[in-house]
JSON list of C-alpha atoms and ligand atoms in Angstrom, two decimals:
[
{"chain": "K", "resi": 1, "resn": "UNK", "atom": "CA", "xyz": [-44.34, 34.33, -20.07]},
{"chain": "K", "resi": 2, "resn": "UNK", "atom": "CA", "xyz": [-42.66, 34.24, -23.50]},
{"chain": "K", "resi": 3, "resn": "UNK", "atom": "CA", "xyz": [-39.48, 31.57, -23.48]},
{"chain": "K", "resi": 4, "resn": "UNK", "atom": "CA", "xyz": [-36.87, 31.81, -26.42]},
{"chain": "K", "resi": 5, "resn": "UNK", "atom": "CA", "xyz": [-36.24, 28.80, -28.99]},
{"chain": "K", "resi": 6, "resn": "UNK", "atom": "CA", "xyz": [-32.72, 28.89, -26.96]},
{"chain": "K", "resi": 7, "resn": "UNK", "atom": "CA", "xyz": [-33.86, 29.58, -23.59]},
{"chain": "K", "resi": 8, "resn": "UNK", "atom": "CA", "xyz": [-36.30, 26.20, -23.98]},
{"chain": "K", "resi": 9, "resn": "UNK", "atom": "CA", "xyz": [-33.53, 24.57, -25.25]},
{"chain": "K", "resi": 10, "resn": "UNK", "atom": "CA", "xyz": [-30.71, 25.35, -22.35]},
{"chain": "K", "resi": 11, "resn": "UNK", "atom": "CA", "xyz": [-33.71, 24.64, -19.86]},
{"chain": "K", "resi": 12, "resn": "UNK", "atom": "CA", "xyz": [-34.15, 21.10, -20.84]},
{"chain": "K", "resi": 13, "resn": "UNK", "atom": "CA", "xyz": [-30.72, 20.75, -21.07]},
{"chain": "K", "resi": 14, "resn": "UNK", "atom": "CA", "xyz": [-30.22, 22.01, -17.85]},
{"chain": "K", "resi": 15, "resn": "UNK", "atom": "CA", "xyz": [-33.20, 19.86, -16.15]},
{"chain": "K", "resi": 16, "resn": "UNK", "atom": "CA", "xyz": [-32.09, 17.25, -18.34]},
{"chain": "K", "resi": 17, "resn": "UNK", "atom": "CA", "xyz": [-28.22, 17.32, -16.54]},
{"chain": "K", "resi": 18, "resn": "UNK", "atom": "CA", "xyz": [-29.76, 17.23, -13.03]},
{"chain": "K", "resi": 19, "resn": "UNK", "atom": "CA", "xyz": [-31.84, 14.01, -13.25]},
{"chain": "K", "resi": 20, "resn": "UNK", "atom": "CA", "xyz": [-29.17, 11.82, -14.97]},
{"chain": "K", "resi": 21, "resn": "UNK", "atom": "CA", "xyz": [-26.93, 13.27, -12.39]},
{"chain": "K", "resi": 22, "resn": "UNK", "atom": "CA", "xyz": [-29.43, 12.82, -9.55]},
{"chain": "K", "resi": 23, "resn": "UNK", "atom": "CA", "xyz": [-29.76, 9.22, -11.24]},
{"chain": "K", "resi": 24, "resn": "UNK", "atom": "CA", "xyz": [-26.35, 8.54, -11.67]},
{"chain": "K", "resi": 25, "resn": "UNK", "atom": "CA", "xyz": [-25.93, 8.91, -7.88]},
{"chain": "K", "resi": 26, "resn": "UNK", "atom": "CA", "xyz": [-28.63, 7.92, -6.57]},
{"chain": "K", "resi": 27, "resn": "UNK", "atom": "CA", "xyz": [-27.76, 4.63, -8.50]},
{"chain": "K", "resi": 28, "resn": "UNK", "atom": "CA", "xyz": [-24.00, 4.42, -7.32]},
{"chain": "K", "resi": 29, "resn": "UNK", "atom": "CA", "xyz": [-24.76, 5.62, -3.75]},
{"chain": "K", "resi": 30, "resn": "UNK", "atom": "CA", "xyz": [-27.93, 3.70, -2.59]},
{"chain": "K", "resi": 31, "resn": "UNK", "atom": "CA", "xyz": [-28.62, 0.61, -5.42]},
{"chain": "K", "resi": 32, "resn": "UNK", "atom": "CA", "xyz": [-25.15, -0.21, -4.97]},
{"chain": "K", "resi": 33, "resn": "UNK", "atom": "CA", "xyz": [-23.82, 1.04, -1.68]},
{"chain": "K", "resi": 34, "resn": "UNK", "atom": "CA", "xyz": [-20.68, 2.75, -3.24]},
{"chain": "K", "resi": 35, "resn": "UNK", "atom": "CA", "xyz": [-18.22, 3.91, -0.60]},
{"chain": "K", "resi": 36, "resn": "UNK", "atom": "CA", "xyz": [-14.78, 5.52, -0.87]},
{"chain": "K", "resi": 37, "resn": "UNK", "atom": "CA", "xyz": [-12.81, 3.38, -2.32]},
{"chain": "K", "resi": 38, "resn": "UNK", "atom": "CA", "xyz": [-10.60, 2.83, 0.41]},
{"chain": "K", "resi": 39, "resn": "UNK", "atom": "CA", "xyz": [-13.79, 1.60, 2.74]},
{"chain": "K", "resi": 40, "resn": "UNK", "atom": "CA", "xyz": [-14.33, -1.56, 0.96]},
{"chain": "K", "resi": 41, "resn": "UNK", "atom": "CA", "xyz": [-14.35, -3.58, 4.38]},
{"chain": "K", "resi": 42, "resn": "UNK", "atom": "CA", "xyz": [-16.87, -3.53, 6.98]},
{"chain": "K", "resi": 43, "resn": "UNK", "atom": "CA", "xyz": [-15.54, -4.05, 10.60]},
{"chain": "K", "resi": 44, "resn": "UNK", "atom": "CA", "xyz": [-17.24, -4.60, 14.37]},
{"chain": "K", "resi": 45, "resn": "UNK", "atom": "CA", "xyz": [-16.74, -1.18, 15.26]},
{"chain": "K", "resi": 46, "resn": "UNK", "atom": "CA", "xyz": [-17.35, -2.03, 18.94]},
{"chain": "K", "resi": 47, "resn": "UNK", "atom": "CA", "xyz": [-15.06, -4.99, 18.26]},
{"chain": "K", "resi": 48, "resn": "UNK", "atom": "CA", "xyz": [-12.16, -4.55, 15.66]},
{"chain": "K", "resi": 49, "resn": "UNK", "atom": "CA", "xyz": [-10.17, -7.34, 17.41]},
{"chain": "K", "resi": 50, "resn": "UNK", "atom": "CA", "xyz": [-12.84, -9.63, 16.06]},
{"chain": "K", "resi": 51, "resn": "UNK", "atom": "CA", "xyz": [-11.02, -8.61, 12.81]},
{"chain": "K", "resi": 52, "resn": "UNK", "atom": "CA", "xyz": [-7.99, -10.91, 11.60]},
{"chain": "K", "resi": 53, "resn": "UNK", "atom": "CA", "xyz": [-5.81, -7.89, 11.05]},
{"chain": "K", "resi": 54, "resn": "UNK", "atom": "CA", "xyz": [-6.76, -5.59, 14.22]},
{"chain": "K", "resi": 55, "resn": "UNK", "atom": "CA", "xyz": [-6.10, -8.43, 17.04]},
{"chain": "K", "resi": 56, "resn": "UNK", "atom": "CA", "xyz": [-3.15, -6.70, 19.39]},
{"chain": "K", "resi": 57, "resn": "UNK", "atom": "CA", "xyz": [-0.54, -9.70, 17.89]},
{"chain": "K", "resi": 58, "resn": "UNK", "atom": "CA", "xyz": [-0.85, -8.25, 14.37]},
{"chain": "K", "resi": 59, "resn": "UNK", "atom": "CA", "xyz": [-0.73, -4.71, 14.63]},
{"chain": "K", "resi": 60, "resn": "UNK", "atom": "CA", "xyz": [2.22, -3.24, 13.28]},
{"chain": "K", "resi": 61, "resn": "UNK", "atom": "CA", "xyz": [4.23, -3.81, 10.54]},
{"chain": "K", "resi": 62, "resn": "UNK", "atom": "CA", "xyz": [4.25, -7.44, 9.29]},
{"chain": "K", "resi": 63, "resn": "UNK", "atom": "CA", "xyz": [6.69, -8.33, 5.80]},
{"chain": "K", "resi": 64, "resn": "UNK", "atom": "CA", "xyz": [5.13, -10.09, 3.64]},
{"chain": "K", "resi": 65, "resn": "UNK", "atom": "CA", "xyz": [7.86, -10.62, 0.88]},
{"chain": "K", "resi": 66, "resn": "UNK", "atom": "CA", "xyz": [11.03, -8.88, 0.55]},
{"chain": "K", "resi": 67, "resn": "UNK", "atom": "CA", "xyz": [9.69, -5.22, -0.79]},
{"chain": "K", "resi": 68, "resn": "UNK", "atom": "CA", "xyz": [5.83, -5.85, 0.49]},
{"chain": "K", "resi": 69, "resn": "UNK", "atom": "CA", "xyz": [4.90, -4.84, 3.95]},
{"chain": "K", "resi": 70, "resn": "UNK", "atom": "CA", "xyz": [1.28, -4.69, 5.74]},
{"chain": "K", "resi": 71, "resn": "UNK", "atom": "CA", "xyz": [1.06, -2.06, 8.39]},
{"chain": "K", "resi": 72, "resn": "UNK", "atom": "CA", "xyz": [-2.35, -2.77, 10.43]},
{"chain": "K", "resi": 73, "resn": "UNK", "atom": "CA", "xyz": [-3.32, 0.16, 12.88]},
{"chain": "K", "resi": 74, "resn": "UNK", "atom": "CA", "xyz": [-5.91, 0.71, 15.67]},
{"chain": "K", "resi": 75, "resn": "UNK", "atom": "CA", "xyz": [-6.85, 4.56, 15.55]},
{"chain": "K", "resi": 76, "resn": "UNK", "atom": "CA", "xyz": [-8.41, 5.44, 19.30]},
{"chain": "K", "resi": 77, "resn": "UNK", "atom": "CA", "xyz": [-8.61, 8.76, 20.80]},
{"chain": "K", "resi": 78, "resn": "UNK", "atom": "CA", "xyz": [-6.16, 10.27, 20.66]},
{"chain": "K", "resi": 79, "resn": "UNK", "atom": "CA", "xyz": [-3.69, 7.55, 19.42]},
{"chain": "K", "resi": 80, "resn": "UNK", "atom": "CA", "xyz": [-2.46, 5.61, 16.47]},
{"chain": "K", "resi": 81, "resn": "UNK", "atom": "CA", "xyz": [-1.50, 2.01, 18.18]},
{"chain": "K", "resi": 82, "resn": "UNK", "atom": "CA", "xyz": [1.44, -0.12, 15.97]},
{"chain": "K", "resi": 83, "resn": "UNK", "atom": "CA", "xyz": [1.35, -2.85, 18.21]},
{"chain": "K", "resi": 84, "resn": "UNK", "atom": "CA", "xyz": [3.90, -3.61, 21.22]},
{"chain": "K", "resi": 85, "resn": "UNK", "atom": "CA", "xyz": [7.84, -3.57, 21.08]},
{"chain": "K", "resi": 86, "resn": "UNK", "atom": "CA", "xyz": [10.22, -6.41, 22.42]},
{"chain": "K", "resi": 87, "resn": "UNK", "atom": "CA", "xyz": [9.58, -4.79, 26.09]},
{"chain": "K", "resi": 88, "resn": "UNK", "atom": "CA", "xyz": [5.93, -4.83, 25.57]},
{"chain": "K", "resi": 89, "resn": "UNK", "atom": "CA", "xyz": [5.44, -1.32, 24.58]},
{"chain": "K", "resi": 90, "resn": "UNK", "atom": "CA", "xyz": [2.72, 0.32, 22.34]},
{"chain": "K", "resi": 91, "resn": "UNK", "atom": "CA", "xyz": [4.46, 2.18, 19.94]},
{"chain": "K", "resi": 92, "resn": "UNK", "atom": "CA", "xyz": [3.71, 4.36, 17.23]},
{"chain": "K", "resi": 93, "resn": "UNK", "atom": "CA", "xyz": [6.64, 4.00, 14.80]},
{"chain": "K", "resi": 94, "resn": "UNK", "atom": "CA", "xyz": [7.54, 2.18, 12.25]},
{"chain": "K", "resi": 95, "resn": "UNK", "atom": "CA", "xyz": [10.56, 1.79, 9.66]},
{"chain": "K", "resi": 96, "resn": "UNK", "atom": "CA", "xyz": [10.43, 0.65, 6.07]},
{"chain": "K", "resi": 97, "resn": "UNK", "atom": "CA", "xyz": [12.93, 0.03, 4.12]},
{"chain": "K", "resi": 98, "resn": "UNK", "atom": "CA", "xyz": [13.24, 2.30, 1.17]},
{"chain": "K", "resi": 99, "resn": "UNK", "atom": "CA", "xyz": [11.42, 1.03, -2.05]},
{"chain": "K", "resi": 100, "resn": "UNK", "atom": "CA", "xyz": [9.12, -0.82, -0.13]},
{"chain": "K", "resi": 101, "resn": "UNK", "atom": "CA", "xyz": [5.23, -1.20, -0.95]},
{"chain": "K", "resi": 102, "resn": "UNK", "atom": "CA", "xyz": [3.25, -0.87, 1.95]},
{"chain": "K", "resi": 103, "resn": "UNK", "atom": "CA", "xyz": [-0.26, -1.06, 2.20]},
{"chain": "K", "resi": 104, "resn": "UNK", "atom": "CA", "xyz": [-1.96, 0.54, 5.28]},
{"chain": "K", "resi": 105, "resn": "UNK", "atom": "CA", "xyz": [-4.88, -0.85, 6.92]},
{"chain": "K", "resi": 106, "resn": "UNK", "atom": "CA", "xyz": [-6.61, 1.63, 9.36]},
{"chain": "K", "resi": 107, "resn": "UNK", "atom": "CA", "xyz": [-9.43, 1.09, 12.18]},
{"chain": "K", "resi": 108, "resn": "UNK", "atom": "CA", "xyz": [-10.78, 2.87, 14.73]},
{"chain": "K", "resi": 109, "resn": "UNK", "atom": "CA", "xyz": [-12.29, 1.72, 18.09]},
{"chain": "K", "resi": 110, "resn": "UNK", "atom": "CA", "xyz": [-14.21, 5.29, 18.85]},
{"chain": "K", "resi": 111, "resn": "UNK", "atom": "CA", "xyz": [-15.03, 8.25, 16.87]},
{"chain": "K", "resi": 112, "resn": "UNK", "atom": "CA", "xyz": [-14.39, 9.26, 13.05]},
{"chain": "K", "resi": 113, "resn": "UNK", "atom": "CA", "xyz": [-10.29, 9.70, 13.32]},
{"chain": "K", "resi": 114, "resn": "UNK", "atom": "CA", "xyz": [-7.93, 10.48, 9.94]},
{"chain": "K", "resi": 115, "resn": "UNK", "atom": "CA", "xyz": [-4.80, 9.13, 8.83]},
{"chain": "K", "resi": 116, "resn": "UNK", "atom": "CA", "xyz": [-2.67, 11.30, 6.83]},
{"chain": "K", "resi": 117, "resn": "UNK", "atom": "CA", "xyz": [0.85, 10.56, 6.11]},
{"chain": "K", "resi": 118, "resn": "UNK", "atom": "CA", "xyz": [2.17, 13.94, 5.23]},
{"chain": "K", "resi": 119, "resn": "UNK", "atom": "CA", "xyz": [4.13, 13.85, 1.83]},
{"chain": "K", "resi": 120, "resn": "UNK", "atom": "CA", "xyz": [2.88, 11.14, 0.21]},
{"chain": "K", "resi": 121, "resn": "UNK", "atom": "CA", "xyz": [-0.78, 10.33, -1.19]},
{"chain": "K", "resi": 122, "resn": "UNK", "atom": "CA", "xyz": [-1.67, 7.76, 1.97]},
{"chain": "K", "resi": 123, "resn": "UNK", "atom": "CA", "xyz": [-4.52, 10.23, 3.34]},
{"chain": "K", "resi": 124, "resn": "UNK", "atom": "CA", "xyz": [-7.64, 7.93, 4.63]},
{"chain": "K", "resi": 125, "resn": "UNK", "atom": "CA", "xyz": [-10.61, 9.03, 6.82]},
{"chain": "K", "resi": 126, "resn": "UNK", "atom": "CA", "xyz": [-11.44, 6.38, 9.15]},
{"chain": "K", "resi": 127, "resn": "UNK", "atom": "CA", "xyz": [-15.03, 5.56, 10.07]},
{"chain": "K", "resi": 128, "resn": "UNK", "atom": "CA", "xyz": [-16.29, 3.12, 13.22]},
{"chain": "K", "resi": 129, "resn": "UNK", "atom": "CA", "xyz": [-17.67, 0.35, 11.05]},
{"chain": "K", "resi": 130, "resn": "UNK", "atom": "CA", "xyz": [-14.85, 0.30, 7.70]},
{"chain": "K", "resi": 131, "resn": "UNK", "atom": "CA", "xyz": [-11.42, -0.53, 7.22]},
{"chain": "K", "resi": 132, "resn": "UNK", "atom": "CA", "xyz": [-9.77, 1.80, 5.66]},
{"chain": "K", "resi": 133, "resn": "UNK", "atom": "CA", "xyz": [-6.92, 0.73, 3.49]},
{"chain": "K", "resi": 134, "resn": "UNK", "atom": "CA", "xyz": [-4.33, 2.19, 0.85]},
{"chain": "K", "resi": 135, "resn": "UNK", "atom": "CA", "xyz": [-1.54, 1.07, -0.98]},
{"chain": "K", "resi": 136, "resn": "UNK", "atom": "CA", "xyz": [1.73, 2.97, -1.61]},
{"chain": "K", "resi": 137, "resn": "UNK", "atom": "CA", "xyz": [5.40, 2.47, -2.55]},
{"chain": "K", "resi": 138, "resn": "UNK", "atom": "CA", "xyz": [7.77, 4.12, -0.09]},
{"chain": "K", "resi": 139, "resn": "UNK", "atom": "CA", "xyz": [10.69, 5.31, -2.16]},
{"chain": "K", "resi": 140, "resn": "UNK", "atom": "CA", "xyz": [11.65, 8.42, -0.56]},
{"chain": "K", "resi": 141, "resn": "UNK", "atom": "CA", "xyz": [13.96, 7.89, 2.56]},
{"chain": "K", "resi": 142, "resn": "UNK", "atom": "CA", "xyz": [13.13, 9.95, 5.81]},
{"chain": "K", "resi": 143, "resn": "UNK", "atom": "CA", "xyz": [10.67, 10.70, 8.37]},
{"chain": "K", "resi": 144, "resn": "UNK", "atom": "CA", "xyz": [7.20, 11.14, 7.56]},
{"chain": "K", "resi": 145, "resn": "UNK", "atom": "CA", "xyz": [4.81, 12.49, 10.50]},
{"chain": "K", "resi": 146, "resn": "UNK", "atom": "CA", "xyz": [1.34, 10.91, 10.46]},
{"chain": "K", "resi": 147, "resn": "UNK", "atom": "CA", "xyz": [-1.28, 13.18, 11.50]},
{"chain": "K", "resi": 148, "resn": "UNK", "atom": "CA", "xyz": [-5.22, 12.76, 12.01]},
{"chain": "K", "resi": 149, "resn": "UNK", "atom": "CA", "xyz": [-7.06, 15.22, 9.81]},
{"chain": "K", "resi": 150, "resn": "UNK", "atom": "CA", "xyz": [-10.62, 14.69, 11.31]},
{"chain": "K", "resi": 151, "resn": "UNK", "atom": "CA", "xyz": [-11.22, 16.70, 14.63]},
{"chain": "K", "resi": 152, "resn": "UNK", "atom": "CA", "xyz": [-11.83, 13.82, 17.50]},
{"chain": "K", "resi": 153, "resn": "UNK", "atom": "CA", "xyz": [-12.02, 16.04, 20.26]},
{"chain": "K", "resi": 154, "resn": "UNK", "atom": "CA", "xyz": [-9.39, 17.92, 22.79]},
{"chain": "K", "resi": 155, "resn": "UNK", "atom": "CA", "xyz": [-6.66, 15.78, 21.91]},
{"chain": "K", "resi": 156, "resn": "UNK", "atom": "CA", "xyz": [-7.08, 15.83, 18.20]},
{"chain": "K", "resi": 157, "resn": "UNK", "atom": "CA", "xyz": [-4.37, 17.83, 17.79]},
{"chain": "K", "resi": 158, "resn": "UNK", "atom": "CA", "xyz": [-1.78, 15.58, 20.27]},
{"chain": "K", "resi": 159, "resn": "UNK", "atom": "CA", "xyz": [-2.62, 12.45, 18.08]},
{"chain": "K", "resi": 160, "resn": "UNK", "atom": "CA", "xyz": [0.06, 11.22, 15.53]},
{"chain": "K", "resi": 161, "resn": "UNK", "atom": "CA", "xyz": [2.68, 9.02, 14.60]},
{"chain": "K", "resi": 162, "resn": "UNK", "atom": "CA", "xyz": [5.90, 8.58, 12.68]},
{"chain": "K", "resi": 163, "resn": "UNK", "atom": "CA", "xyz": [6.95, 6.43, 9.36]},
{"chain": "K", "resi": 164, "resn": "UNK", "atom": "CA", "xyz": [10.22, 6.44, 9.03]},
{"chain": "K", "resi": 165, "resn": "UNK", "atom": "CA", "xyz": [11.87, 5.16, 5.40]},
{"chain": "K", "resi": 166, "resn": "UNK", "atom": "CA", "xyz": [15.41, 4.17, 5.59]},
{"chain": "K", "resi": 167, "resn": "UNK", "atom": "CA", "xyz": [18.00, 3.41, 3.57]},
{"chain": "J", "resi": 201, "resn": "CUA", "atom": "CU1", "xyz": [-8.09, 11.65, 15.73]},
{"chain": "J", "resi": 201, "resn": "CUA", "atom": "CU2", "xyz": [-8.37, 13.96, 15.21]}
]
């Protein structure tokens, strides 16, 4: 088989492209354990509580200065738990006020679970063994529906939750 001068040329460019790419991830993903950036903390996945952030006392919102809040949730099937009210009830709401920067800090006690919070960029996967965190600003008042994006089984589609941003 006869090759062109060009046809050589684009071949060893094209071989070329795959094994820097092949090392470039290979290097990232294994040498150095890359992980979404949003995974960056490894968690008991049989025992989140065992985690500062994910005992029952601190789930839930928590204000850490006046325009920085910390929301910590426990993702189960099929539920998104923000800790217990004043009457000892879970709950799965939370209000912010407007402007504030929140960052959300996601685990899960079962299966792979999302957490989406439709109409901003806060949009995690959450895996049994990671933490899954993101930090936003809030600055649009109303009430934003959080939905799981990962099918957990028959109640995927019954799990959510509500962020509500006031004035
Ligand atoms: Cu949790 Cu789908």
């Amino acid at each position: 088989m006869h090759l062109h001068k060009y046809e050589k040329i684009w071949l060893i460019f094209g071989i070329g492209s795959l094994i820097v790419f092949l090392v470039v991830l290979g290097y990232g993903a294994f040498w150095q354990g890359t992980h979404p950036q949003s995974h960056g903390v490894t968690i008991d996945p049989n025992n989140i509580e065992s985690n500062e952030a994910f005992k029952p006392e601190n789930l839930g919102l928590t204000k850490v200065s006046d325009d920085k809040y910390i929301v910590n949730i426990a993702a189960s099937a099929f539920f998104y738990d923000f800790g217990k009210d004043e009457e000892g009830k879970t709950v799965n709401h939370i209000r912010i006020p407007k402007g504030s920067t929140v960052l959300f800090q996601v685990a899960t006690k079962d299966v792979v679970h999302g957490f989406h919070v439709a109409g901003t960029n806060v949009n995690m996967m959450v895996e049994p063994g990671y933490v899954s965190s993101l930090e936003t600003v809030m600055d649009k008042p109303g009430t934003y529906t959080v939905v799981c994006n990962e099918y957990c089984g028959l109640g995927h589609h019954l799990m959510y939750a509500t962020v509500e941003v006031y004035e």
